[in-house]
GROMACS .gro file of C-alpha atoms in nm:
model
  167
    1UNK     CA    1  -2.732   1.674  -0.396
    2UNK     CA    2  -3.067   1.640  -0.220
    3UNK     CA    3  -3.064   1.774   0.134
    4UNK     CA    4  -3.408   1.738   0.285
    5UNK     CA    5  -3.633   2.024   0.177
    6UNK     CA    6  -3.346   2.202   0.003
    7UNK     CA    7  -3.145   2.078  -0.290
    8UNK     CA    8  -2.823   2.206  -0.435
    9UNK     CA    9  -2.689   2.159  -0.782
   10UNK     CA   10  -2.317   2.207  -0.821
   11UNK     CA   11  -2.201   2.187  -1.178
   12UNK     CA   12  -1.825   2.128  -1.216
   13UNK     CA   13  -1.651   2.371  -1.447
   14UNK     CA   14  -1.520   2.091  -1.668
   15UNK     CA   15  -1.873   1.971  -1.742
   16UNK     CA   16  -1.988   2.327  -1.791
   17UNK     CA   17  -1.717   2.383  -2.051
   18UNK     CA   18  -1.800   2.061  -2.238
   19UNK     CA   19  -2.170   2.131  -2.227
   20UNK     CA   20  -2.123   2.493  -2.332
   21UNK     CA   21  -1.941   2.384  -2.644
   22UNK     CA   22  -2.190   2.105  -2.723
   23UNK     CA   23  -2.525   2.236  -2.603
   24UNK     CA   24  -2.509   2.593  -2.479
   25UNK     CA   25  -2.882   2.618  -2.417
   26UNK     CA   26  -2.886   2.316  -2.185
   27UNK     CA   27  -2.602   2.461  -1.980
   28UNK     CA   28  -2.778   2.793  -1.944
   29UNK     CA   29  -3.081   2.616  -1.799
   30UNK     CA   30  -2.861   2.424  -1.554
   31UNK     CA   31  -2.680   2.741  -1.448
   32UNK     CA   32  -3.014   2.906  -1.369
   33UNK     CA   33  -3.086   2.623  -1.122
   34UNK     CA   34  -2.741   2.613  -0.963
   35UNK     CA   35  -2.725   2.762  -0.614
   36UNK     CA   36  -2.347   2.807  -0.633
   37UNK     CA   37  -2.076   2.795  -0.895
   38UNK     CA   38  -1.709   2.729  -0.829
   39UNK     CA   39  -1.516   3.010  -0.992
   40UNK     CA   40  -1.161   2.923  -0.893
   41UNK     CA   41  -0.932   2.981  -0.600
   42UNK     CA   42  -0.838   3.331  -0.502
   43UNK     CA   43  -0.716   3.502  -0.187
   44UNK     CA   44  -1.067   3.546  -0.045
   45UNK     CA   45  -1.247   3.212  -0.002
   46UNK     CA   46  -1.593   3.366  -0.039
   47UNK     CA   47  -1.503   3.498  -0.384
   48UNK     CA   48  -1.416   3.146  -0.498
   49UNK     CA   49  -1.786   3.063  -0.516
   50UNK     CA   50  -2.056   3.265  -0.681
   51UNK     CA   51  -2.396   3.201  -0.535
   52UNK     CA   52  -2.574   3.170  -0.206
   53UNK     CA   53  -2.367   2.904  -0.027
   54UNK     CA   54  -2.030   3.069   0.034
   55UNK     CA   55  -1.884   2.960   0.369
   56UNK     CA   56  -2.209   2.802   0.485
   57UNK     CA   57  -2.200   2.448   0.624
   58UNK     CA   58  -2.494   2.220   0.568
   59UNK     CA   59  -2.574   1.863   0.667
   60UNK     CA   60  -2.670   1.561   0.463
   61UNK     CA   61  -2.751   1.207   0.573
   62UNK     CA   62  -2.613   0.921   0.366
   63UNK     CA   63  -2.630   0.553   0.460
   64UNK     CA   64  -2.753   0.645   0.808
   65UNK     CA   65  -2.457   0.875   0.883
   66UNK     CA   66  -2.478   1.254   0.901
   67UNK     CA   67  -2.209   1.460   0.730
   68UNK     CA   68  -2.128   1.827   0.762
   69UNK     CA   69  -2.055   1.961   0.415
   70UNK     CA   70  -1.894   2.281   0.298
   71UNK     CA   71  -1.779   2.406  -0.038
   72UNK     CA   72  -1.399   2.403  -0.025
   73UNK     CA   73  -1.137   2.576  -0.240
   74UNK     CA   74  -1.020   2.226  -0.342
   75UNK     CA   75  -1.359   2.186  -0.518
   76UNK     CA   76  -1.450   1.913  -0.267
   77UNK     CA   77  -1.752   1.909  -0.040
   78UNK     CA   78  -1.612   1.687   0.237
   79UNK     CA   79  -1.786   1.375   0.107
   80UNK     CA   80  -1.768   1.144  -0.192
   81UNK     CA   81  -2.128   1.014  -0.220
   82UNK     CA   82  -2.035   0.781  -0.506
   83UNK     CA   83  -1.864   0.566  -0.241
   84UNK     CA   84  -2.197   0.481  -0.075
   85UNK     CA   85  -2.224   0.150  -0.264
   86UNK     CA   86  -1.890   0.040  -0.114
   87UNK     CA   87  -2.002   0.162   0.229
   88UNK     CA   88  -2.319  -0.050   0.207
   89UNK     CA   89  -2.108  -0.351   0.107
   90UNK     CA   90  -1.869  -0.297   0.400
   91UNK     CA   91  -2.157  -0.254   0.642
   92UNK     CA   92  -2.327  -0.574   0.525
   93UNK     CA   93  -2.002  -0.775   0.546
   94UNK     CA   94  -1.934  -0.650   0.899
   95UNK     CA   95  -2.292  -0.704   1.023
   96UNK     CA   96  -2.311  -1.053   0.868
   97UNK     CA   97  -1.972  -1.164   0.997
   98UNK     CA   98  -1.957  -1.436   1.260
   99UNK     CA   99  -1.664  -1.252   1.419
  100UNK     CA  100  -1.725  -0.987   1.681
  101UNK     CA  101  -1.368  -0.855   1.685
  102UNK     CA  102  -1.342  -0.714   1.332
  103UNK     CA  103  -1.088  -0.438   1.283
  104UNK     CA  104  -1.072  -0.199   0.988
  105UNK     CA  105  -0.773   0.010   0.884
  106UNK     CA  106  -0.888   0.304   0.671
  107UNK     CA  107  -0.589   0.466   0.498
  108UNK     CA  108  -0.635   0.803   0.326
  109UNK     CA  109  -0.963   0.813   0.519
  110UNK     CA  110  -1.053   1.178   0.439
  111UNK     CA  111  -1.359   1.291   0.640
  112UNK     CA  112  -1.443   0.938   0.745
  113UNK     CA  113  -1.739   0.807   0.547
  114UNK     CA  114  -1.608   0.450   0.540
  115UNK     CA  115  -1.475   0.474   0.896
  116UNK     CA  116  -1.812   0.587   1.031
  117UNK     CA  117  -2.006   0.323   0.839
  118UNK     CA  118  -1.772   0.045   0.959
  119UNK     CA  119  -1.786   0.162   1.321
  120UNK     CA  120  -2.164   0.191   1.308
  121UNK     CA  121  -2.181  -0.167   1.176
  122UNK     CA  122  -1.972  -0.291   1.470
  123UNK     CA  123  -1.607  -0.286   1.364
  124UNK     CA  124  -1.318  -0.127   1.551
  125UNK     CA  125  -1.164   0.132   1.318
  126UNK     CA  126  -0.822   0.294   1.280
  127UNK     CA  127  -0.859   0.601   1.057
  128UNK     CA  128  -0.542   0.756   0.909
  129UNK     CA  129  -0.521   1.074   0.704
  130UNK     CA  130  -0.248   1.338   0.670
  131UNK     CA  131  -0.499   1.623   0.678
  132UNK     CA  132  -0.586   1.755   1.023
  133UNK     CA  133  -0.880   1.935   0.856
  134UNK     CA  134  -1.018   1.600   0.733
  135UNK     CA  135  -0.975   1.433   1.072
  136UNK     CA  136  -1.142   1.730   1.245
  137UNK     CA  137  -1.433   1.695   1.000
  138UNK     CA  138  -1.452   1.325   1.090
  139UNK     CA  139  -1.480   1.418   1.459
  140UNK     CA  140  -1.764   1.657   1.373
  141UNK     CA  141  -1.937   1.390   1.162
  142UNK     CA  142  -1.900   1.138   1.447
  143UNK     CA  143  -2.086   1.371   1.682
  144UNK     CA  144  -2.353   1.462   1.427
  145UNK     CA  145  -2.415   1.089   1.372
  146UNK     CA  146  -2.416   1.000   1.742
  147UNK     CA  147  -2.111   0.775   1.693
  148UNK     CA  148  -1.864   0.952   1.925
  149UNK     CA  149  -1.861   0.649   2.158
  150UNK     CA  150  -1.773   0.401   1.883
  151UNK     CA  151  -1.418   0.259   1.874
  152UNK     CA  152  -1.256   0.482   1.611
  153UNK     CA  153  -0.888   0.563   1.653
  154UNK     CA  154  -0.807   0.887   1.470
  155UNK     CA  155  -0.457   0.949   1.342
  156UNK     CA  156  -0.318   1.250   1.158
  157UNK     CA  157  -0.018   1.097   0.985
  158UNK     CA  158   0.142   1.046   0.648
  159UNK     CA  159   0.001   0.713   0.533
  160UNK     CA  160   0.322   0.594   0.369
  161UNK     CA  161   0.523   0.662   0.685
  162UNK     CA  162   0.251   0.503   0.896
  163UNK     CA  163   0.260   0.185   0.687
  164UNK     CA  164   0.640   0.175   0.689
  165UNK     CA  165   0.636   0.194   1.071
  166UNK     CA  166   0.404  -0.108   1.093
  167UNK     CA  167   0.680  -0.333   0.953
   0.00000   0.00000   0.00000
């Protein structure tokens, strides 16, 4: 992940295992470059990662939106950058629409990448996720991106129950 002047390489354990068995020398080189390595979940969060990142938050800009990232015990960072192609598509569709009253329902919205991109492009967004942590991260990302005044309705709710209640 490139983050301005700094860059971080996080190598998932699954890949490390495959690479170790196939090309041990290559893996050793990658491990020398890695700033942190996920070692598993234990009682003390800081012991779950070996390296220099630990509980540190850092920021990255993707598709014009700023995200606060953190290594989590779930092995997530708070962002799925591989979704950026879909975010660009959504943004283009919203910006090129003749309608000015577009509404987006983002179910299982996580930390809000799609929600922020859609709101920035001009849509009104309803963001639903069962994780209060994820929704709190979305609020932080809204502020970091200067989008706190955009029409984004945040809901901490079980998506299946939420959808059932719509009927």
